[in-house]
Structure formats: C-alpha cells, structure tokens
C-alpha cells in the first residue's frame, strides 16, 4: 500500500514545484499580473545556470520590499567578506519555528536555488493553506550557508574547511553563525539541503534523506525526525515523481535489501546529528547530481531542473509536516529541552541508532559536571556560549559546567577527553 499523501502536501508541493519549471506561480496574487514577482537567475535562465551571488542579493532585497511577511538580517560575514544572511518568513513571534540551512557545501547548489524560490513563493502566496501555516509558524532560511564556497564552486569554505564538520568546534564564521541561530531561535525543525553523487545501481535515487543517528538524540525527537522522513518528505517526493532512499546505505537493486553503509553515521559534528543532540527534529536531504537520461546529459538545464524540482517536492512534505504536526512537534522539543534538567540517563560518546555504543563509549553514570581551568575556559568560553551551554565561575578565572541544563547530552561531547571531537579535556566532577 502506498503511503497516504495529505492534501496539504500535494497543494504545497505543487505550488513550490512551479518555480523549478520557471512558470507562473499557481497562487500568485492578482497584482502580480502588473508587477512581476522577483525571479532567481536559475529561473530566468530556465535552469541553464545557477543563481549568482549578486543576483541572490538583488532577489532577496526585492522580496523583502515586496512582502510584509519577510525580513532579512545579517548573521555573519565570511572570510572573503560575503554576507551570511537569515530570512524570516511568517509569524515572527510564533513559538513554532522551522529552520532551513541551504547549501553548506558550495558545490551542491540545487538546495540553495530551491530555498531562494521557496522564500519568494511563501512570501507572496495567497492560498488558504499557506496563509494558515505562516500565521502560526516562523520559517527561517539561511539561503546560502557557504557563500565563499558557492562562489568558488567548492565543497569547503575559502579555507577549504567542510563547514558541515564544524558544528562542534565552531572554528568557521559559517559554523558560528549557524550555531548562534540555533541557540537564539530554538527551532523545532532543522532541515539541511545537500546533493550527492550516484553509484549505480546500488546508490541511485533522485533523493536520499537521513535523520539524526546520534544516540544522544531524545527518543521523541528521533521519532519525529523519522516521521518527517517516512510519512511526509518521501511521500511528497514520490508524488512529484521522484524516487527516494536512505542516505549512506547501498541497496541491492533487485531486492532492495541493504548491502553496506558508506556514510551517515552518528558524528555529533555534522549538522544533522548536532540538531538532534540540541533537541531539534533534524533531516538531511540529498538530491542526485548525476544526469538520469541521455537528454539530461545533452542538456544540463534539464538535469538542473530535475535536481531543484526534487528538492522542492520534498520541501512540500516538510511544510505539510510542519503544519499538521505543529502541536506534537512543540510538545516533543519542549519536553526534550526540559529533560536535561532531570540529569538522568546515560550519555554516549560513540555509536549510532544502527550501531550500538560499546561500554567504552557509554557514560552510564555521567559526572555532574566538568571543571575547566582558566586557560581552558578562556580558550573555549565563546564556543560554549554559542552552543548555549551555561557555565559557572569556579575560582582563579576557571569555570564549572554542570550537566543539569537543557544541553545536558552535548556537554560531555564538548568536554570529556574520551569524546572524539571534544573542545577541551575538562575534569569530570562526580560529586556536586
């Protein structure tokens, strides 16, 4: 039996997919007949090229001027001086928040162009479903999470750093900006848009996705992340005519059975996992870069439109999930954030939801906190603050970081010497 596709999934997915084909929006306002809506460089070229950085700035400025639903702010600056921006759409004081992080890898542009046209579509939409969504939800978008990498068409930033491996250390301007947004805006959902290279016939879908695998993800957050994938994003993509699968898992093309895992572990420094550890529902989405047909090989614009179209179909599922499960989502993320104050249960320094942690990777009885000396605290206090971790002064300018707080499970990953990506080897304090 095929998964049920809710009506709102179909409505929103069809509205959003119009942008990928560079045709007029289904729900464009009447005044658009006299004043054309802003269009991206991708759209004006019908997919022949990706939107340039100056075009992005002009496009966002036009949307900001033309819609009362949107506001645009600067959240950082790259090493080469390009702006890192956050677009806010919808109810600015709503308690329910969704965050889109677009193209952390600069050579994966389809998610970025999908995000740009989605910003415009939401800003100008007049249909009842979208207006209802935006009346109760804040949608935040970082349209280009790696502007220097996008300008150079490189995976990493201008220093060659993969910013999707910097969500613990926070050494890059890009990683720090994202951490600050997560800390300050407290999103219920973090949706991370990427692309991948296919390996036929074992790894060859239009779209792959993956939820937080890190074992420190709250059980309710983990369930909602899997529901976002299996009940909304994948059915919406299928309705759009796109195939889907689980990121990082090769499958037998005949039986569909998994063969081996090649990516998608529980590393806490990856945004998908950092989202879960920080008590937000998370999902990674990956569209297929490689041409599917001889026509796409001969005409890159066809391939590009498919790549963006698949991202837009999946985004329709995300928006439907956001609206239909809003109350459940808020209850789940609130409970996860409060659970840290109970200070109970193990913390895992390794493993994943498909790879049980070993005894050596499990803090079955975690310490009540970690002591940092003055030098350690001076070195990492900014990163602790960006992560939203609370610390207390502790003599001679050092600090004590208690586990009894919202970010409980994150703290050992930052401060335990056994954690793979720890910032400093804090002294575990067992009696407080």
Short mmCIF file of C-alpha atoms in Angstrom, two decimals:
data_model
loop_
_atom_site.label_atom_id
_atom_site.label_comp_id
_atom_site.label_asym_id
_atom_site.label_seq_id
_atom_site.Cartn_x
_atom_site.Cartn_y
_atom_site.Cartn_z
CA UNK A 1 0.00 0.00 0.00
CA UNK A 2 1.35 3.42 -0.91
CA UNK A 3 1.79 5.95 1.94
CA UNK A 4 -1.09 8.40 2.24
CA UNK A 5 -0.17 11.84 0.89
CA UNK A 6 -2.07 14.51 2.83
CA UNK A 7 -3.89 17.11 0.74
CA UNK A 8 -1.69 19.89 2.08
CA UNK A 9 1.40 18.01 0.97
CA UNK A 10 0.06 17.92 -2.57
CA UNK A 11 -1.07 21.54 -2.55
CA UNK A 12 2.17 22.95 -1.19
CA UNK A 13 4.38 20.67 -3.27
CA UNK A 14 2.61 21.66 -6.47
CA UNK A 15 2.83 25.35 -5.60
CA UNK A 16 6.54 25.13 -4.88
CA UNK A 17 7.35 22.96 -7.88
CA UNK A 18 6.14 25.69 -10.24
CA UNK A 19 9.29 27.67 -9.51
CA UNK A 20 11.53 24.82 -10.61
CA UNK A 21 9.95 24.88 -14.05
CA UNK A 22 10.14 28.69 -14.34
CA UNK A 23 6.37 29.02 -14.86
CA UNK A 24 3.99 31.47 -13.13
CA UNK A 25 3.12 30.60 -9.55
CA UNK A 26 -0.15 28.77 -9.04
CA UNK A 27 -1.17 31.07 -6.20
CA UNK A 28 0.41 34.34 -7.33
CA UNK A 29 -1.50 37.43 -6.15
CA UNK A 30 -3.62 39.39 -8.61
CA UNK A 31 -1.27 42.37 -8.62
CA UNK A 32 1.48 40.12 -9.98
CA UNK A 33 -0.15 40.47 -13.40
CA UNK A 34 1.03 44.09 -13.38
CA UNK A 35 4.15 43.74 -11.21
CA UNK A 36 6.17 40.59 -12.00
CA UNK A 37 7.36 38.65 -8.99
CA UNK A 38 11.11 38.51 -8.32
CA UNK A 39 12.82 35.60 -10.07
CA UNK A 40 16.16 33.94 -9.46
CA UNK A 41 18.95 33.66 -12.00
CA UNK A 42 18.20 29.95 -12.14
CA UNK A 43 14.61 30.68 -13.12
CA UNK A 44 15.33 33.39 -15.67
CA UNK A 45 17.81 31.07 -17.40
CA UNK A 46 15.36 28.13 -17.19
CA UNK A 47 17.94 26.14 -15.27
CA UNK A 48 20.85 26.81 -17.62
CA UNK A 49 22.88 28.31 -14.75
CA UNK A 50 22.72 28.70 -11.00
CA UNK A 51 21.80 31.96 -9.31
CA UNK A 52 24.83 34.19 -8.78
CA UNK A 53 25.65 35.92 -5.51
CA UNK A 54 24.81 39.45 -6.75
CA UNK A 55 21.57 38.06 -8.20
CA UNK A 56 20.76 36.49 -4.86
CA UNK A 57 21.22 39.81 -3.09
CA UNK A 58 19.02 41.64 -5.59
CA UNK A 59 16.40 38.89 -5.45
CA UNK A 60 16.21 38.87 -1.64
CA UNK A 61 16.06 42.66 -1.50
CA UNK A 62 13.16 42.64 -3.96
CA UNK A 63 11.27 40.01 -1.97
CA UNK A 64 11.88 41.97 1.22
CA UNK A 65 10.50 45.15 -0.36
CA UNK A 66 7.53 43.41 -1.91
CA UNK A 67 6.25 41.31 1.00
CA UNK A 68 5.31 42.27 4.55
CA UNK A 69 5.81 38.66 5.60
CA UNK A 70 9.58 38.70 5.26
CA UNK A 71 12.59 40.31 6.87
CA UNK A 72 16.26 39.77 6.14
CA UNK A 73 19.15 40.14 8.57
CA UNK A 74 22.88 39.58 8.52
CA UNK A 75 24.09 36.89 10.94
CA UNK A 76 27.77 36.88 9.98
CA UNK A 77 30.40 37.60 7.38
CA UNK A 78 32.64 35.10 5.59
CA UNK A 79 36.41 35.38 5.46
CA UNK A 80 36.11 36.86 1.96
CA UNK A 81 33.56 39.43 3.10
CA UNK A 82 30.35 37.89 1.79
CA UNK A 83 27.22 38.20 3.96
CA UNK A 84 25.71 35.28 5.84
CA UNK A 85 22.01 36.07 5.93
CA UNK A 86 18.90 34.87 7.71
CA UNK A 87 15.49 35.31 6.09
CA UNK A 88 12.46 35.32 8.39
CA UNK A 89 9.04 34.49 6.96
CA UNK A 90 5.67 34.31 8.70
CA UNK A 91 4.67 34.82 12.32
CA UNK A 92 7.72 36.40 13.91
CA UNK A 93 6.55 35.77 17.50
CA UNK A 94 5.25 32.24 16.99
CA UNK A 95 6.58 29.56 19.31
CA UNK A 96 6.85 27.07 16.44
CA UNK A 97 9.96 27.53 14.27
CA UNK A 98 11.43 25.75 11.24
CA UNK A 99 14.99 26.42 10.03
CA UNK A 100 16.27 25.67 6.52
CA UNK A 101 20.06 25.53 6.03
CA UNK A 102 20.80 25.67 2.32
CA UNK A 103 23.97 24.52 0.53
CA UNK A 104 26.52 24.14 3.30
CA UNK A 105 28.64 22.60 0.57
CA UNK A 106 29.33 25.21 -2.09
CA UNK A 107 29.39 22.75 -4.98
CA UNK A 108 25.86 21.49 -4.16
CA UNK A 109 23.71 24.35 -5.49
CA UNK A 110 20.27 22.84 -6.06
CA UNK A 111 19.19 23.18 -2.43
CA UNK A 112 20.15 26.84 -2.45
CA UNK A 113 18.08 27.63 -5.53
CA UNK A 114 15.17 25.65 -4.09
CA UNK A 115 15.43 27.70 -0.90
CA UNK A 116 15.51 31.01 -2.79
CA UNK A 117 12.39 30.29 -4.82
CA UNK A 118 10.65 28.90 -1.72
CA UNK A 119 11.30 32.17 0.10
CA UNK A 120 9.57 34.02 -2.72
CA UNK A 121 6.72 31.52 -3.01
CA UNK A 122 5.93 31.73 0.71
CA UNK A 123 6.30 35.50 0.78
CA UNK A 124 3.72 36.06 -1.97
CA UNK A 125 1.38 33.05 -1.65
CA UNK A 126 -2.35 33.76 -1.27
CA UNK A 127 -3.77 30.26 -0.79
CA UNK A 128 -5.51 29.42 2.47
CA UNK A 129 -3.18 26.56 3.45
CA UNK A 130 -0.01 28.64 3.18
CA UNK A 131 -1.58 31.63 4.96
CA UNK A 132 -2.64 29.31 7.79
CA UNK A 133 0.86 27.87 8.00
CA UNK A 134 2.53 31.28 8.13
CA UNK A 135 0.05 32.66 10.66
CA UNK A 136 1.27 30.11 13.23
CA UNK A 137 4.85 29.34 12.24
CA UNK A 138 8.17 31.14 11.83
CA UNK A 139 10.12 29.85 8.86
CA UNK A 140 13.79 30.81 8.96
CA UNK A 141 16.07 30.31 5.97
CA UNK A 142 19.84 30.61 5.63
CA UNK A 143 19.71 30.72 1.82
CA UNK A 144 23.46 30.35 1.28
CA UNK A 145 25.22 28.78 4.25
CA UNK A 146 28.61 28.79 2.47
CA UNK A 147 28.80 31.88 0.20
CA UNK A 148 32.56 31.66 -0.42
CA UNK A 149 32.31 28.00 -1.38
CA UNK A 150 29.35 28.71 -3.67
CA UNK A 151 31.27 31.49 -5.41
CA UNK A 152 34.21 29.12 -5.97
CA UNK A 153 32.02 26.04 -6.57
CA UNK A 154 33.94 24.16 -3.85
CA UNK A 155 32.71 21.84 -1.14
CA UNK A 156 34.53 23.73 1.62
CA UNK A 157 34.70 27.39 2.51
CA UNK A 158 37.51 29.75 1.45
CA UNK A 159 39.87 27.98 3.88
CA UNK A 160 38.91 24.58 2.47
CA UNK A 161 37.01 23.64 5.64
CA UNK A 162 33.92 21.46 5.34
CA UNK A 163 31.52 23.55 7.42
CA UNK A 164 29.24 20.53 7.88
CA UNK A 165 32.01 19.08 10.06
CA UNK A 166 32.25 22.25 12.19
CA UNK A 167 29.10 22.10 14.31
CA UNK A 168 31.06 21.18 17.46
CA UNK A 169 34.37 23.06 17.13
CA UNK A 170 32.74 26.19 15.62
CA UNK A 171 36.00 27.43 14.11
CA UNK A 172 34.45 28.85 10.94
CA UNK A 173 32.38 32.01 10.56
CA UNK A 174 29.77 29.87 8.84
CA UNK A 175 29.56 27.30 11.64
CA UNK A 176 29.43 30.00 14.31
CA UNK A 177 26.62 31.83 12.55
CA UNK A 178 24.55 28.64 12.31
CA UNK A 179 25.16 27.81 15.99
CA UNK A 180 24.05 31.29 17.05
CA UNK A 181 20.82 30.99 15.05
CA UNK A 182 20.04 27.60 16.62
CA UNK A 183 20.80 28.95 20.10
CA UNK A 184 18.77 32.15 19.72
CA UNK A 185 15.85 30.95 17.60
CA UNK A 186 15.40 27.48 19.16
CA UNK A 187 13.98 25.84 16.01
CA UNK A 188 11.73 22.82 16.35
CA UNK A 189 12.92 21.51 12.96
CA UNK A 190 16.29 21.91 11.20
CA UNK A 191 16.25 20.87 7.54
CA UNK A 192 19.63 20.63 5.80
CA UNK A 193 19.75 20.62 1.97
CA UNK A 194 22.59 18.85 0.09
CA UNK A 195 23.43 16.88 -3.07
CA UNK A 196 25.23 13.58 -3.71
CA UNK A 197 26.96 11.67 -6.49
CA UNK A 198 25.27 8.41 -7.51
CA UNK A 199 26.87 4.95 -7.64
CA UNK A 200 24.57 2.90 -9.91
CA UNK A 201 22.95 0.52 -9.41
CA UNK A 202 23.38 0.40 -5.62
CA UNK A 203 23.08 4.06 -4.70
CA UNK A 204 20.95 5.71 -7.32
CA UNK A 205 17.81 7.54 -6.15
CA UNK A 206 16.56 11.03 -7.00
CA UNK A 207 16.60 11.90 -3.30
CA UNK A 208 18.12 10.45 -0.17
CA UNK A 209 17.39 11.62 3.35
CA UNK A 210 18.56 10.81 6.86
CA UNK A 211 17.53 11.73 10.39
CA UNK A 212 19.85 12.25 13.42
CA UNK A 213 21.54 8.93 14.15
CA UNK A 214 23.45 10.18 17.22
CA UNK A 215 22.37 8.19 20.27
CA UNK A 216 22.08 11.32 22.42
CA UNK A 217 19.06 12.43 20.41
CA UNK A 218 15.95 12.46 22.57
CA UNK A 219 13.70 9.48 21.77
CA UNK A 220 10.74 11.69 20.88
CA UNK A 221 12.85 13.92 18.65
CA UNK A 222 14.22 10.81 16.94
CA UNK A 223 10.69 9.50 16.29
CA UNK A 224 9.53 12.82 14.85
CA UNK A 225 12.60 13.03 12.62
CA UNK A 226 11.85 9.61 11.21
CA UNK A 227 8.19 10.58 10.77
CA UNK A 228 9.26 13.68 8.83
CA UNK A 229 11.20 11.40 6.51
CA UNK A 230 8.90 8.42 6.14
CA UNK A 231 5.44 9.98 6.42
CA UNK A 232 5.94 13.34 4.73
CA UNK A 233 9.12 14.09 2.78
CA UNK A 234 9.37 10.78 0.95
CA UNK A 235 5.66 10.53 0.08
CA UNK A 236 5.73 14.13 -1.22
CA UNK A 237 8.78 13.33 -3.36
CA UNK A 238 7.10 10.18 -4.69
CA UNK A 239 4.00 12.20 -5.56
CA UNK A 240 6.27 14.51 -7.55
CA UNK A 241 7.62 11.53 -9.48
CA UNK A 242 10.95 11.19 -7.64
CA UNK A 243 12.48 8.07 -6.10
CA UNK A 244 13.83 8.11 -2.53
CA UNK A 245 16.08 6.15 -0.20
CA UNK A 246 18.16 6.33 2.97
CA UNK A 247 21.34 8.36 2.71
CA UNK A 248 24.57 6.41 3.04
CA UNK A 249 23.05 2.94 2.58
CA UNK A 250 23.76 0.95 -0.59
CA UNK A 251 20.92 -1.40 -1.51
CA UNK A 252 20.51 -4.42 -3.75
CA UNK A 253 18.78 -3.15 -6.92
CA UNK A 254 16.63 -6.30 -7.14
CA UNK A 255 15.59 -7.00 -3.55
CA UNK A 256 16.04 -3.54 -2.03
CA UNK A 257 17.98 -5.10 0.85
CA UNK A 258 20.81 -3.04 2.39
CA UNK A 259 24.29 -4.08 1.28
CA UNK A 260 26.61 -1.75 3.17
CA UNK A 261 26.76 1.63 4.87
CA UNK A 262 29.04 4.18 3.22
CA UNK A 263 28.02 7.38 5.06
CA UNK A 264 25.58 8.75 7.59
CA UNK A 265 26.96 7.81 11.00
CA UNK A 266 26.36 9.43 14.38
CA UNK A 267 29.14 12.04 14.35
CA UNK A 268 27.99 14.91 16.52
CA UNK A 269 29.91 17.49 14.48
CA UNK A 270 27.54 17.00 11.46
CA UNK A 271 24.54 19.34 11.49
CA UNK A 272 22.03 16.51 11.12
CA UNK A 273 23.30 14.99 14.36
CA UNK A 274 24.02 18.27 16.14
CA UNK A 275 20.36 19.14 15.53
CA UNK A 276 19.21 16.03 17.35
CA UNK A 277 21.65 16.46 20.22
CA UNK A 278 20.39 20.04 20.60
CA UNK A 279 16.79 18.80 20.83
CA UNK A 280 15.53 19.79 17.37
CA UNK A 281 13.96 17.46 14.83
CA UNK A 282 16.51 17.15 12.03
CA UNK A 283 16.63 15.89 8.48
CA UNK A 284 19.36 15.79 5.86
CA UNK A 285 18.15 15.81 2.24
CA UNK A 286 20.39 14.90 -0.71
CA UNK A 287 19.40 15.30 -4.37
CA UNK A 288 21.10 13.35 -7.15
CA UNK A 289 23.65 15.40 -9.12
CA UNK A 290 24.26 12.98 -12.00
CA UNK A 291 22.13 13.09 -15.18
CA UNK A 292 19.50 10.39 -15.39
CA UNK A 293 18.85 10.31 -19.14
CA UNK A 294 20.63 10.95 -22.42
CA UNK A 295 18.55 14.13 -22.74
CA UNK A 296 19.87 15.36 -19.39
CA UNK A 297 23.42 14.53 -20.41
CA UNK A 298 22.98 16.57 -23.56
CA UNK A 299 21.21 19.48 -21.84
CA UNK A 300 22.43 20.35 -18.34
CA UNK A 301 19.42 22.62 -17.78
CA UNK A 302 17.14 19.56 -17.80
CA UNK A 303 19.32 17.89 -15.18
CA UNK A 304 19.45 21.07 -13.11
CA UNK A 305 15.68 21.49 -13.17
CA UNK A 306 15.20 17.90 -12.02
CA UNK A 307 17.63 18.47 -9.15
CA UNK A 308 15.82 21.59 -7.97
CA UNK A 309 12.40 20.08 -8.65
CA UNK A 310 13.14 17.10 -6.41
CA UNK A 311 14.23 19.43 -3.61
CA UNK A 312 11.04 21.48 -4.00
CA UNK A 313 8.81 18.40 -3.88
CA UNK A 314 10.49 17.31 -0.64
CA UNK A 315 10.09 20.82 0.79
CA UNK A 316 6.36 20.49 0.21
CA UNK A 317 6.40 17.49 2.54
CA UNK A 318 8.36 19.42 5.15
CA UNK A 319 5.83 22.26 5.14
CA UNK A 320 2.93 19.85 5.45
CA UNK A 321 4.67 18.11 8.37
CA UNK A 322 5.24 21.49 9.99
CA UNK A 323 1.57 22.46 9.80
CA UNK A 324 -0.08 19.12 10.55
CA UNK A 325 2.15 18.14 13.49
CA UNK A 326 2.77 21.59 14.93
CA UNK A 327 1.38 20.89 18.41
CA UNK A 328 3.04 17.49 18.63
CA UNK A 329 6.36 18.98 17.50
CA UNK A 330 6.27 21.76 20.06
CA UNK A 331 5.44 19.32 22.85
CA UNK A 332 8.23 16.96 21.76
CA UNK A 333 11.01 19.56 21.50
CA UNK A 334 9.92 21.29 24.72
CA UNK A 335 10.00 18.00 26.61
CA UNK A 336 13.42 17.19 25.17
CA UNK A 337 14.83 20.56 26.28
CA UNK A 338 13.41 20.18 29.77
CA UNK A 339 14.64 16.62 30.18
CA UNK A 340 18.22 17.81 30.64
CA UNK A 341 17.28 19.41 33.95
CA UNK A 342 16.40 15.99 35.35
CA UNK A 343 20.04 14.96 34.73
CA UNK A 344 19.25 11.28 34.30
CA UNK A 345 20.30 8.55 31.93
CA UNK A 346 23.48 7.68 30.05
CA UNK A 347 25.40 9.85 27.60
CA UNK A 348 27.01 8.26 24.55
CA UNK A 349 30.44 9.17 23.19
CA UNK A 350 30.00 6.98 20.12
CA UNK A 351 27.64 4.67 18.30
CA UNK A 352 24.53 5.44 16.26
CA UNK A 353 20.91 4.32 16.06
CA UNK A 354 22.05 1.46 13.81
CA UNK A 355 25.35 0.86 15.63
CA UNK A 356 25.06 0.29 19.40
CA UNK A 357 27.60 2.08 21.55
CA UNK A 358 30.24 -0.05 23.24
CA UNK A 359 30.67 0.04 27.04
CA UNK A 360 33.75 2.23 26.49
CA UNK A 361 31.60 4.69 24.53
CA UNK A 362 28.88 4.84 27.18
CA UNK A 363 28.84 7.12 30.24
CA UNK A 364 26.33 5.03 32.15
CA UNK A 365 26.62 7.27 35.20
CA UNK A 366 27.80 10.63 33.85
CA UNK A 367 29.54 13.13 36.10
CA UNK A 368 27.51 16.02 37.47
CA UNK A 369 29.71 18.40 35.51
CA UNK A 370 33.19 19.33 34.25
CA UNK A 371 35.76 21.70 35.72
CA UNK A 372 37.78 23.89 33.32
CA UNK A 373 40.92 25.68 34.38
CA UNK A 374 41.45 29.33 33.49
CA UNK A 375 43.36 28.64 30.27
CA UNK A 376 40.84 26.08 29.05
CA UNK A 377 37.91 28.34 29.81
CA UNK A 378 39.50 31.33 28.10
CA UNK A 379 40.10 29.19 25.03
CA UNK A 380 36.56 27.80 24.61
CA UNK A 381 34.17 30.09 26.50
CA UNK A 382 32.96 31.70 23.27
CA UNK A 383 32.18 28.30 21.76
CA UNK A 384 30.32 27.22 24.91
CA UNK A 385 28.25 30.39 24.69
CA UNK A 386 27.48 29.83 21.01
CA UNK A 387 26.29 26.33 21.84
CA UNK A 388 24.02 27.76 24.53
CA UNK A 389 25.87 25.92 27.32
CA UNK A 390 25.69 27.52 30.76
CA UNK A 391 28.86 27.68 32.89
CA UNK A 392 29.56 28.98 36.40
CA UNK A 393 32.67 30.84 37.64
CA UNK A 394 34.91 28.50 39.63
CA UNK A 395 37.93 30.17 41.18
CA UNK A 396 41.06 31.58 39.56
CA UNK A 397 39.03 32.51 36.48
CA UNK A 398 38.17 28.90 35.68
CA UNK A 399 34.63 27.57 35.27
CA UNK A 400 32.34 24.69 36.17
CA UNK A 401 29.94 23.37 33.53
CA UNK A 402 27.04 21.43 35.10
CA UNK A 403 25.21 18.73 33.22
CA UNK A 404 21.89 19.73 34.76
CA UNK A 405 20.76 22.03 31.93
CA UNK A 406 18.97 21.94 28.61
CA UNK A 407 22.10 20.97 26.64
CA UNK A 408 22.96 18.09 29.01
CA UNK A 409 23.87 15.47 26.41
CA UNK A 410 26.01 17.91 24.43
CA UNK A 411 28.32 18.79 27.33
CA UNK A 412 30.31 15.52 27.57
CA UNK A 413 30.74 15.62 23.78
CA UNK A 414 32.39 19.03 24.25
CA UNK A 415 34.37 18.44 27.45
CA UNK A 416 35.04 14.75 28.06
CA UNK A 417 38.54 13.73 26.99
CA UNK A 418 37.16 10.48 25.57
CA UNK A 419 34.81 12.26 23.16
CA UNK A 420 36.19 12.23 19.62
CA UNK A 421 35.67 15.93 18.89
CA UNK A 422 35.94 17.45 22.38
CA UNK A 423 36.90 21.12 22.70
CA UNK A 424 38.88 20.73 25.92
CA UNK A 425 39.59 17.84 28.31
CA UNK A 426 37.62 19.03 31.32
CA UNK A 427 37.96 17.47 34.76
CA UNK A 428 34.96 15.26 35.45
CA UNK A 429 33.37 16.11 38.82
CA UNK A 430 31.36 13.24 40.26
CA UNK A 431 30.11 14.84 43.50
CA UNK A 432 28.41 18.24 43.43
#
